[in-house]
């Protein structure tokens, strides 16, 4: 079943075309990578899928319902978005920050229950931040802060997860831990990753959307779309494919 | 629960201070006399001082502080800057200008003046937002700076009104403006505004917790940004207007109090808002009691005392933020 899809979607930012007449469908269990050069509009495209920005034309469907017909709260129960950077202007603890992810599931007068708290603590453990729950958010390192944001997204328990550079600030160990966490046991969930590392895309994703600097796009299954030819065109820089341990790797020339 | 205990503690301190403030003043009044003046007045002089001067004034001080602290806490969320305050952003200035125009034209009812103050506060906040938001993306710092400049503009407008006002009104206007609570209008009016304001902001409190994490994150977590922004905007303006009508432009309460409450570890707005309300009441009550006793029988406007606390704290925090 299609969790999120777009039909004839055209997106523009500041007179620059990001995609035109794009139709694609993302199903439960799929992991999509969005690749492209800096400034090509990957983040903008993701924000359109999340309903934060209004597309020039075309319709986005979430669980087969048009996105514009849903309230923000209904959307938030089904779709989550990891932002590229986090804003922290006010003090607070890690646990408080993660519990914010439960907001779409609570009534306005309801307090988080013990099971919400337990979920938050378990999720913190899953992202490698056990014992961090009482730490002040403003004292965390970039990578730790990023994993708090991931935990916040995970406790939202939406079945569509849009992730803008989820491995930003993470060391190699945590990059793979996080990618494994997100892509394992996700039969009912769809992930859409904006990535800069082609090798993370080939390893963890099954589909890819390439956004070219000229506003054209290409999408399909990774084995067909992530090739030397297409990636070299995409990055305007030579990439060579090698094989190691039955995996494809791309090395910059 | 630790935080609930803290709120009960603040409430108890408020009551003790409200009662305590009845004993303090230029005329010494005994415990007995205060008690009798409240239950069955025997000494008419003492009784008048307590029930007609000290009690309404203390209540007005408490209500004003509570209104300002609540308005400050709301504005800080709206502009996502813990340094925001109705005085610093020029919202008090806009409300005060409107009230002074009203006074000049001969308005005297608390209701009419609050209406004017509300319009003034809305205009002031709208101006700051429009100017700071012009290119679609504003940083909280830019908004704060715009607020400070517009506040200076209101200051000039106030000077102009005072210059053209008849001398007979001048002393009262000036003292009201600087936060003199002896001129305060209707106490019951201020308390109604306070209670309604607190109830309405408590309804928004869980959404405020989400909004402080940023507009985009709040939107992805199900917040209708435009609606929430407008609600906070109107509520903060109303609270500021009610406070300004009580006691002019008392500065810095709206930023000192929520900040101190956050330092105690209370950052959840469902608890922060009631705590800040009580804390604001306590601060202005203490400041006002000091203002009418330190050089008694001469009285100081309470705004001077809050500025003495607020300005160093503000500069200290600004410097610390710059270093981070």
GROMACS .gro file of N, CA, C and O in nm, chain A residues 102-198:
model
  388
  102UNK      N    1   0.560   1.316   2.150
  102UNK     CA    2   0.430   1.253   2.180
  102UNK      C    3   0.314   1.350   2.160
  102UNK      O    4   0.198   1.311   2.169
  103UNK      N    5   0.346   1.478   2.137
  103UNK     CA    6   0.241   1.580   2.131
  103UNK      C    7   0.125   1.547   2.037
  103UNK      O    8   0.009   1.566   2.073
  104UNK      N    9   0.151   1.495   1.916
  104UNK     CA   10   0.037   1.468   1.825
  104UNK      C   11  -0.060   1.363   1.880
  104UNK      O   12  -0.173   1.353   1.832
  105UNK      N   13  -0.016   1.285   1.976
  105UNK     CA   14  -0.102   1.178   2.026
  105UNK      C   15  -0.174   1.215   2.156
  105UNK      O   16  -0.249   1.136   2.210
  106UNK      N   17  -0.148   1.335   2.208
  106UNK     CA   18  -0.209   1.376   2.335
  106UNK      C   19  -0.314   1.484   2.311
  106UNK      O   20  -0.299   1.568   2.222
  107UNK      N   21  -0.419   1.480   2.393
  107UNK     CA   22  -0.517   1.589   2.392
  107UNK      C   23  -0.453   1.710   2.459
  107UNK      O   24  -0.358   1.694   2.536
  108UNK      N   25  -0.508   1.829   2.433
  108UNK     CA   26  -0.439   1.949   2.480
  108UNK      C   27  -0.427   1.955   2.632
  108UNK      O   28  -0.337   2.017   2.685
  109UNK      N   29  -0.517   1.891   2.704
  109UNK     CA   30  -0.510   1.897   2.851
  109UNK      C   31  -0.440   1.775   2.910
  109UNK      O   32  -0.417   1.766   3.028
  110UNK      N   33  -0.405   1.679   2.824
  110UNK     CA   34  -0.347   1.554   2.873
  110UNK      C   35  -0.198   1.568   2.904
  110UNK      O   36  -0.127   1.635   2.831
  111UNK      N   37  -0.154   1.503   3.011
  111UNK     CA   38  -0.011   1.497   3.039
  111UNK      C   39   0.044   1.367   2.985
  111UNK      O   40  -0.030   1.270   2.970
  112UNK      N   41   0.174   1.364   2.960
  112UNK     CA   42   0.236   1.240   2.915
  112UNK      C   43   0.219   1.134   3.024
  112UNK      O   44   0.234   1.163   3.142
  113UNK      N   45   0.188   1.012   2.983
  113UNK     CA   46   0.168   0.905   3.080
  113UNK      C   47   0.301   0.836   3.108
  113UNK      O   48   0.402   0.864   3.042
  114UNK      N   49   0.300   0.743   3.205
  114UNK     CA   50   0.421   0.667   3.234
  114UNK      C   51   0.466   0.586   3.113
  114UNK      O   52   0.585   0.569   3.090
  115UNK      N   53   0.368   0.540   3.033
  115UNK     CA   54   0.410   0.460   2.917
  115UNK      C   55   0.474   0.549   2.810
  115UNK      O   56   0.565   0.506   2.740
  116UNK      N   57   0.429   0.676   2.800
  116UNK     CA   58   0.497   0.770   2.710
  116UNK      C   59   0.642   0.788   2.756
  116UNK      O   60   0.736   0.788   2.676
  117UNK      N   61   0.659   0.804   2.889
  117UNK     CA   62   0.794   0.825   2.943
  117UNK      C   63   0.881   0.704   2.919
  117UNK      O   64   0.998   0.715   2.882
  118UNK      N   65   0.822   0.584   2.939
  118UNK     CA   66   0.899   0.462   2.919
  118UNK      C   67   0.942   0.450   2.773
  118UNK      O   68   1.055   0.415   2.743
  119UNK      N   69   0.848   0.484   2.682
  119UNK     CA   70   0.880   0.481   2.539
  119UNK      C   71   0.997   0.575   2.509
  119UNK      O   72   1.091   0.540   2.436
  120UNK      N   73   0.994   0.695   2.568
  120UNK     CA   74   1.101   0.791   2.545
  120UNK      C   75   1.234   0.738   2.597
  120UNK      O   76   1.337   0.748   2.528
  121UNK      N   77   1.232   0.679   2.716
  121UNK     CA   78   1.357   0.626   2.773
  121UNK      C   79   1.410   0.510   2.689
  121UNK      O   80   1.530   0.502   2.662
  122UNK      N   81   1.320   0.421   2.645
  122UNK     CA   82   1.363   0.308   2.561
  122UNK      C   83   1.422   0.358   2.430
  122UNK      O   84   1.520   0.304   2.379
  123UNK      N   85   1.360   0.462   2.373
  123UNK     CA   86   1.408   0.515   2.246
  123UNK      C   87   1.546   0.580   2.264
  123UNK      O   88   1.633   0.567   2.178
  124UNK      N   89   1.564   0.649   2.378
  124UNK     CA   90   1.695   0.708   2.405
  124UNK      C   91   1.802   0.598   2.412
  124UNK      O   92   1.913   0.613   2.360
  125UNK      N   93   1.767   0.486   2.473
  125UNK     CA   94   1.861   0.374   2.478
  125UNK      C   95   1.890   0.324   2.337
  125UNK      O   96   2.005   0.297   2.302
  126UNK      N   97   1.785   0.316   2.254
  126UNK     CA   98   1.802   0.265   2.118
  126UNK      C   99   1.895   0.353   2.035
  126UNK      O  100   1.967   0.304   1.949
  127UNK      N  101   1.897   0.485   2.061
  127UNK     CA  102   1.987   0.571   1.984
  127UNK      C  103   2.120   0.591   2.056
  127UNK      O  104   2.201   0.677   2.020
  128UNK      N  105   2.144   0.510   2.160
  128UNK     CA  106   2.273   0.514   2.228
  128UNK      C  107   2.286   0.626   2.328
  128UNK      O  108   2.397   0.674   2.355
  129UNK      N  109   2.174   0.673   2.383
  129UNK     CA  110   2.180   0.782   2.479
  129UNK      C  111   2.118   0.740   2.613
  129UNK      O  112   2.046   0.818   2.677
  130UNK      N  113   2.144   0.616   2.656
  130UNK     CA  114   2.092   0.578   2.787
  130UNK      C  115   2.165   0.663   2.891
  130UNK      O  116   2.279   0.703   2.873
  131UNK      N  117   2.096   0.693   3.000
  131UNK     CA  118   2.148   0.779   3.107
  131UNK      C  119   2.159   0.926   3.067
  131UNK      O  120   2.218   1.006   3.139
  132UNK      N  121   2.106   0.963   2.953
  132UNK     CA  122   2.110   1.104   2.912
  132UNK      C  123   1.981   1.178   2.947
  132UNK      O  124   1.972   1.298   2.926
  133UNK      N  125   1.880   1.106   2.999
  133UNK     CA  126   1.746   1.165   3.006
  133UNK      C  127   1.741   1.294   3.087
  133UNK      O  128   1.666   1.385   3.054
  134UNK      N  129   1.822   1.307   3.194
  134UNK     CA  130   1.815   1.428   3.276
  134UNK      C  131   1.919   1.533   3.237
  134UNK      O  132   1.929   1.637   3.300
  135UNK      N  133   1.998   1.503   3.131
  135UNK     CA  134   2.099   1.601   3.089
  135UNK      C  135   2.031   1.724   3.028
  135UNK      O  136   1.927   1.716   2.965
  136UNK      N  137   2.093   1.842   3.049
  136UNK     CA  138   2.041   1.966   2.990
  136UNK      C  139   2.071   1.964   2.840
  136UNK      O  140   2.182   1.933   2.798
  137UNK      N  141   1.968   1.996   2.761
  137UNK     CA  142   1.979   1.987   2.617
  137UNK      C  143   2.090   2.078   2.563
  137UNK      O  144   2.156   2.047   2.465
  138UNK      N  145   2.111   2.192   2.631
  138UNK     CA  146   2.208   2.290   2.580
  138UNK      C  147   2.353   2.246   2.602
  138UNK      O  148   2.445   2.308   2.552
  139UNK      N  149   2.374   2.136   2.679
  139UNK     CA  150   2.512   2.093   2.705
  139UNK      C  151   2.556   1.978   2.614
  139UNK      O  152   2.666   1.927   2.629
  140UNK      N  153   2.469   1.937   2.519
  140UNK     CA  154   2.502   1.820   2.437
  140UNK      C  155   2.595   1.857   2.321
  140UNK      O  156   2.598   1.971   2.276
  141UNK      N  157   2.669   1.757   2.272
  141UNK     CA  158   2.750   1.778   2.152
  141UNK      C  159   2.660   1.770   2.029
  141UNK      O  160   2.544   1.727   2.040
  142UNK      N  161   2.711   1.808   1.913
  142UNK     CA  162   2.631   1.808   1.791
  142UNK      C  163   2.572   1.671   1.760
  142UNK      O  164   2.455   1.658   1.727
  143UNK      N  165   2.655   1.567   1.773
  143UNK     CA  166   2.608   1.431   1.742
  143UNK      C  167   2.505   1.382   1.842
  143UNK      O  168   2.409   1.314   1.806
  144UNK      N  169   2.526   1.419   1.969
  144UNK     CA  170   2.429   1.378   2.072
  144UNK      C  171   2.296   1.449   2.050
  144UNK      O  172   2.189   1.388   2.058
  145UNK      N  173   2.304   1.580   2.014
  145UNK     CA  174   2.182   1.657   1.990
  145UNK      C  175   2.105   1.598   1.873
  145UNK      O  176   1.983   1.590   1.874
  146UNK      N  177   2.181   1.554   1.769
  146UNK     CA  178   2.119   1.496   1.651
  146UNK      C  179   2.043   1.369   1.690
  146UNK      O  180   1.933   1.343   1.642
  147UNK      N  181   2.102   1.289   1.778
  147UNK     CA  182   2.036   1.164   1.817
  147UNK      C  183   1.915   1.190   1.907
  147UNK      O  184   1.820   1.112   1.908
  148UNK      N  185   1.917   1.302   1.983
  148UNK     CA  186   1.798   1.340   2.059
  148UNK      C  187   1.684   1.374   1.961
  148UNK      O  188   1.569   1.332   1.979
  149UNK      N  189   1.719   1.445   1.853
  149UNK     CA  190   1.619   1.479   1.752
  149UNK      C  191   1.562   1.352   1.688
  149UNK      O  192   1.441   1.341   1.664
  150UNK      N  193   1.650   1.254   1.665
  150UNK     CA  194   1.604   1.126   1.610
  150UNK      C  195   1.510   1.054   1.705
  150UNK      O  196   1.407   0.999   1.664
  151UNK      N  197   1.545   1.057   1.834
  151UNK     CA  198   1.459   0.992   1.934
  151UNK      C  199   1.323   1.061   1.938
  151UNK      O  200   1.220   0.995   1.948
  152UNK      N  201   1.322   1.194   1.927
  152UNK     CA  202   1.196   1.269   1.925
  152UNK      C  203   1.110   1.225   1.807
  152UNK      O  204   0.989   1.205   1.819
  153UNK      N  205   1.176   1.206   1.693
  153UNK     CA  206   1.104   1.160   1.574
  153UNK      C  207   1.050   1.018   1.593
  153UNK      O  208   0.937   0.988   1.556
  154UNK      N  209   1.132   0.933   1.655
  154UNK     CA  210   1.090   0.793   1.671
  154UNK      C  211   0.971   0.779   1.766
  154UNK      O  212   0.881   0.699   1.741
  155UNK      N  213   0.967   0.859   1.875
  155UNK     CA  214   0.854   0.844   1.968
  155UNK      C  215   0.725   0.899   1.908
  155UNK      O  216   0.616   0.871   1.956
  156UNK      N  217   0.737   0.973   1.800
  156UNK     CA  218   0.616   1.021   1.731
  156UNK      C  219   0.542   0.903   1.667
  156UNK      O  220   0.422   0.911   1.642
  157UNK      N  221   0.615   0.794   1.642
  157UNK     CA  222   0.557   0.670   1.588
  157UNK      C  223   0.470   0.690   1.465
  157UNK      O  224   0.362   0.632   1.453
  158UNK      N  225   0.519   0.775   1.375
  158UNK     CA  226   0.447   0.794   1.249
  158UNK      C  227   0.495   0.687   1.151
  158UNK      O  228   0.611   0.646   1.158
  159UNK      N  229   0.410   0.643   1.060
  159UNK     CA  230   0.458   0.539   0.969
  159UNK      C  231   0.524   0.595   0.843
  159UNK      O  232   0.576   0.520   0.762
  160UNK      N  233   0.527   0.727   0.830
  160UNK     CA  234   0.607   0.788   0.724
  160UNK      C  235   0.715   0.871   0.793
  160UNK      O  236   0.685   0.957   0.876
  161UNK      N  237   0.842   0.843   0.762
  161UNK     CA  238   0.950   0.917   0.826
  161UNK      C  239   1.033   0.986   0.718
  161UNK      O  240   1.091   0.920   0.633
  162UNK      N  241   1.033   1.119   0.722
  162UNK     CA  242   1.115   1.195   0.628
  162UNK      C  243   1.236   1.244   0.706
  162UNK      O  244   1.222   1.306   0.811
  163UNK      N  245   1.357   1.214   0.658
  163UNK     CA  246   1.476   1.244   0.738
  163UNK      C  247   1.575   1.325   0.657
  163UNK      O  248   1.632   1.275   0.560
  164UNK      N  249   1.593   1.449   0.697
  164UNK     CA  250   1.685   1.538   0.627
  164UNK      C  251   1.825   1.523   0.687
  164UNK      O  252   1.850   1.569   0.798
  165UNK      N  253   1.911   1.458   0.616
  165UNK     CA  254   2.048   1.431   0.662
  165UNK      C  255   2.052   1.375   0.803
  165UNK      O  256   2.108   1.436   0.895
  166UNK      N  257   1.996   1.255   0.821
  166UNK     CA  258   1.988   1.199   0.957
  166UNK      C  259   2.124   1.168   1.018
  166UNK      O  260   2.135   1.159   1.140
  167UNK      N  261   2.227   1.152   0.936
  167UNK     CA  262   2.358   1.116   0.992
  167UNK      C  263   2.448   1.238   1.009
  167UNK      O  264   2.566   1.226   1.042
  168UNK      N  265   2.390   1.357   0.988
  168UNK     CA  266   2.460   1.482   1.012
  168UNK      C  267   2.524   1.482   1.151
  168UNK      O  268   2.458   1.449   1.248
  169UNK      N  269   2.648   1.521   1.162
  169UNK     CA  270   2.723   1.529   1.290
  169UNK      C  271   2.756   1.394   1.352
  169UNK      O  272   2.815   1.390   1.458
  170UNK      N  273   2.716   1.283   1.288
  170UNK     CA  274   2.740   1.153   1.354
  170UNK      C  275   2.871   1.091   1.308
  170UNK      O  276   2.909   1.102   1.191
  171UNK      N  277   2.939   1.024   1.403
  171UNK     CA  278   3.060   0.951   1.366
  171UNK      C  279   3.020   0.823   1.291
  171UNK      O  280   2.902   0.788   1.287
  172UNK      N  281   3.117   0.752   1.234
  172UNK     CA  282   3.087   0.636   1.150
  172UNK      C  283   3.008   0.530   1.228
  172UNK      O  284   2.910   0.474   1.179
  173UNK      N  285   3.048   0.508   1.352
  173UNK     CA  286   2.978   0.410   1.435
  173UNK      C  287   2.828   0.446   1.444
  173UNK      O  288   2.742   0.364   1.413
  174UNK      N  289   2.802   0.570   1.481
  174UNK     CA  290   2.662   0.608   1.501
  174UNK      C  291   2.587   0.624   1.368
  174UNK      O  292   2.467   0.603   1.363
  175UNK      N  293   2.659   0.659   1.259
  175UNK     CA  294   2.593   0.666   1.129
  175UNK      C  295   2.528   0.532   1.097
  175UNK      O  296   2.411   0.525   1.060
  176UNK      N  297   2.605   0.425   1.116
  176UNK     CA  298   2.553   0.293   1.079
  176UNK      C  299   2.451   0.243   1.181
  176UNK      O  300   2.351   0.181   1.143
  177UNK      N  301   2.475   0.272   1.309
  177UNK     CA  302   2.377   0.233   1.410
  177UNK      C  303   2.241   0.296   1.379
  177UNK      O  304   2.137   0.230   1.386
  178UNK      N  305   2.244   0.425   1.345
  178UNK     CA  306   2.119   0.498   1.319
  178UNK      C  307   2.051   0.446   1.192
  178UNK      O  308   1.931   0.421   1.190
  179UNK      N  309   2.130   0.426   1.086
  179UNK     CA  310   2.071   0.377   0.961
  179UNK      C  311   2.012   0.237   0.981
  179UNK      O  312   1.905   0.206   0.929
  180UNK      N  313   2.081   0.153   1.059
  180UNK     CA  314   2.029   0.019   1.086
  180UNK      C  315   1.900   0.026   1.167
  180UNK      O  316   1.803  -0.044   1.138
  181UNK      N  317   1.902   0.112   1.270
  181UNK     CA  318   1.784   0.127   1.356
  181UNK      C  319   1.663   0.168   1.273
  181UNK      O  320   1.553   0.115   1.288
  182UNK      N  321   1.684   0.264   1.181
  182UNK     CA  322   1.571   0.316   1.103
  182UNK      C  323   1.523   0.217   0.997
  182UNK      O  324   1.403   0.211   0.967
  183UNK      N  325   1.615   0.138   0.940
  183UNK     CA  326   1.575   0.054   0.828
  183UNK      C  327   1.544  -0.090   0.868
  183UNK      O  328   1.504  -0.170   0.784
  184UNK      N  329   1.564  -0.125   0.998
  184UNK     CA  330   1.530  -0.262   1.037
  184UNK      C  331   1.387  -0.265   1.092
  184UNK      O  332   1.340  -0.167   1.149
  185UNK      N  333   1.322  -0.376   1.078
  185UNK     CA  334   1.182  -0.394   1.123
  185UNK      C  335   1.091  -0.281   1.078
  185UNK      O  336   1.015  -0.228   1.157
  186UNK      N  337   1.103  -0.240   0.954
  186UNK     CA  338   1.016  -0.129   0.913
  186UNK      C  339   0.916  -0.171   0.806
  186UNK      O  340   0.889  -0.099   0.711
  187UNK      N  341   0.856  -0.292   0.825
  187UNK     CA  342   0.758  -0.342   0.728
  187UNK      C  343   0.640  -0.245   0.711
  187UNK      O  344   0.583  -0.235   0.604
  188UNK      N  345   0.603  -0.176   0.821
  188UNK     CA  346   0.487  -0.087   0.813
  188UNK      C  347   0.526   0.060   0.796
  188UNK      O  348   0.441   0.147   0.801
  189UNK      N  349   0.656   0.083   0.783
  189UNK     CA  350   0.704   0.222   0.781
  189UNK      C  351   0.777   0.249   0.651
  189UNK      O  352   0.841   0.160   0.595
  190UNK      N  353   0.768   0.372   0.604
  190UNK     CA  354   0.847   0.413   0.488
  190UNK      C  355   0.944   0.521   0.533
  190UNK      O  356   0.907   0.611   0.608
  191UNK      N  357   1.071   0.508   0.493
  191UNK     CA  358   1.172   0.609   0.524
  191UNK      C  359   1.211   0.683   0.397
  191UNK      O  360   1.231   0.620   0.293
  192UNK      N  361   1.223   0.813   0.407
  192UNK     CA  362   1.276   0.891   0.295
  192UNK      C  363   1.395   0.970   0.349
  192UNK      O  364   1.379   1.056   0.435
  193UNK      N  365   1.515   0.935   0.304
  193UNK     CA  366   1.636   0.997   0.355
  193UNK      C  367   1.692   1.098   0.255
  193UNK      O  368   1.707   1.065   0.138
  194UNK      N  369   1.727   1.215   0.302
  194UNK     CA  370   1.814   1.302   0.222
  194UNK      C  371   1.956   1.267   0.267
  194UNK      O  372   1.987   1.273   0.385
  195UNK      N  373   2.040   1.225   0.172
  195UNK     CA  374   2.175   1.181   0.209
  195UNK      C  375   2.279   1.248   0.120
  195UNK      O  376   2.250   1.287   0.006
  196UNK      N  377   2.399   1.261   0.173
  196UNK     CA  378   2.511   1.307   0.091
  196UNK      C  379   2.608   1.194   0.062
  196UNK      O  380   2.696   1.208  -0.022
  197UNK      N  381   2.593   1.083   0.136
  197UNK     CA  382   2.685   0.972   0.120
  197UNK      C  383   2.620   0.866   0.032
  197UNK      O  384   2.528   0.796   0.074
  198UNK      N  385   2.669   0.852  -0.091
  198UNK     CA  386   2.611   0.758  -0.185
  198UNK      C  387   2.620   0.615  -0.133
  198UNK      O  388   2.530   0.533  -0.154
   0.00000   0.00000   0.00000
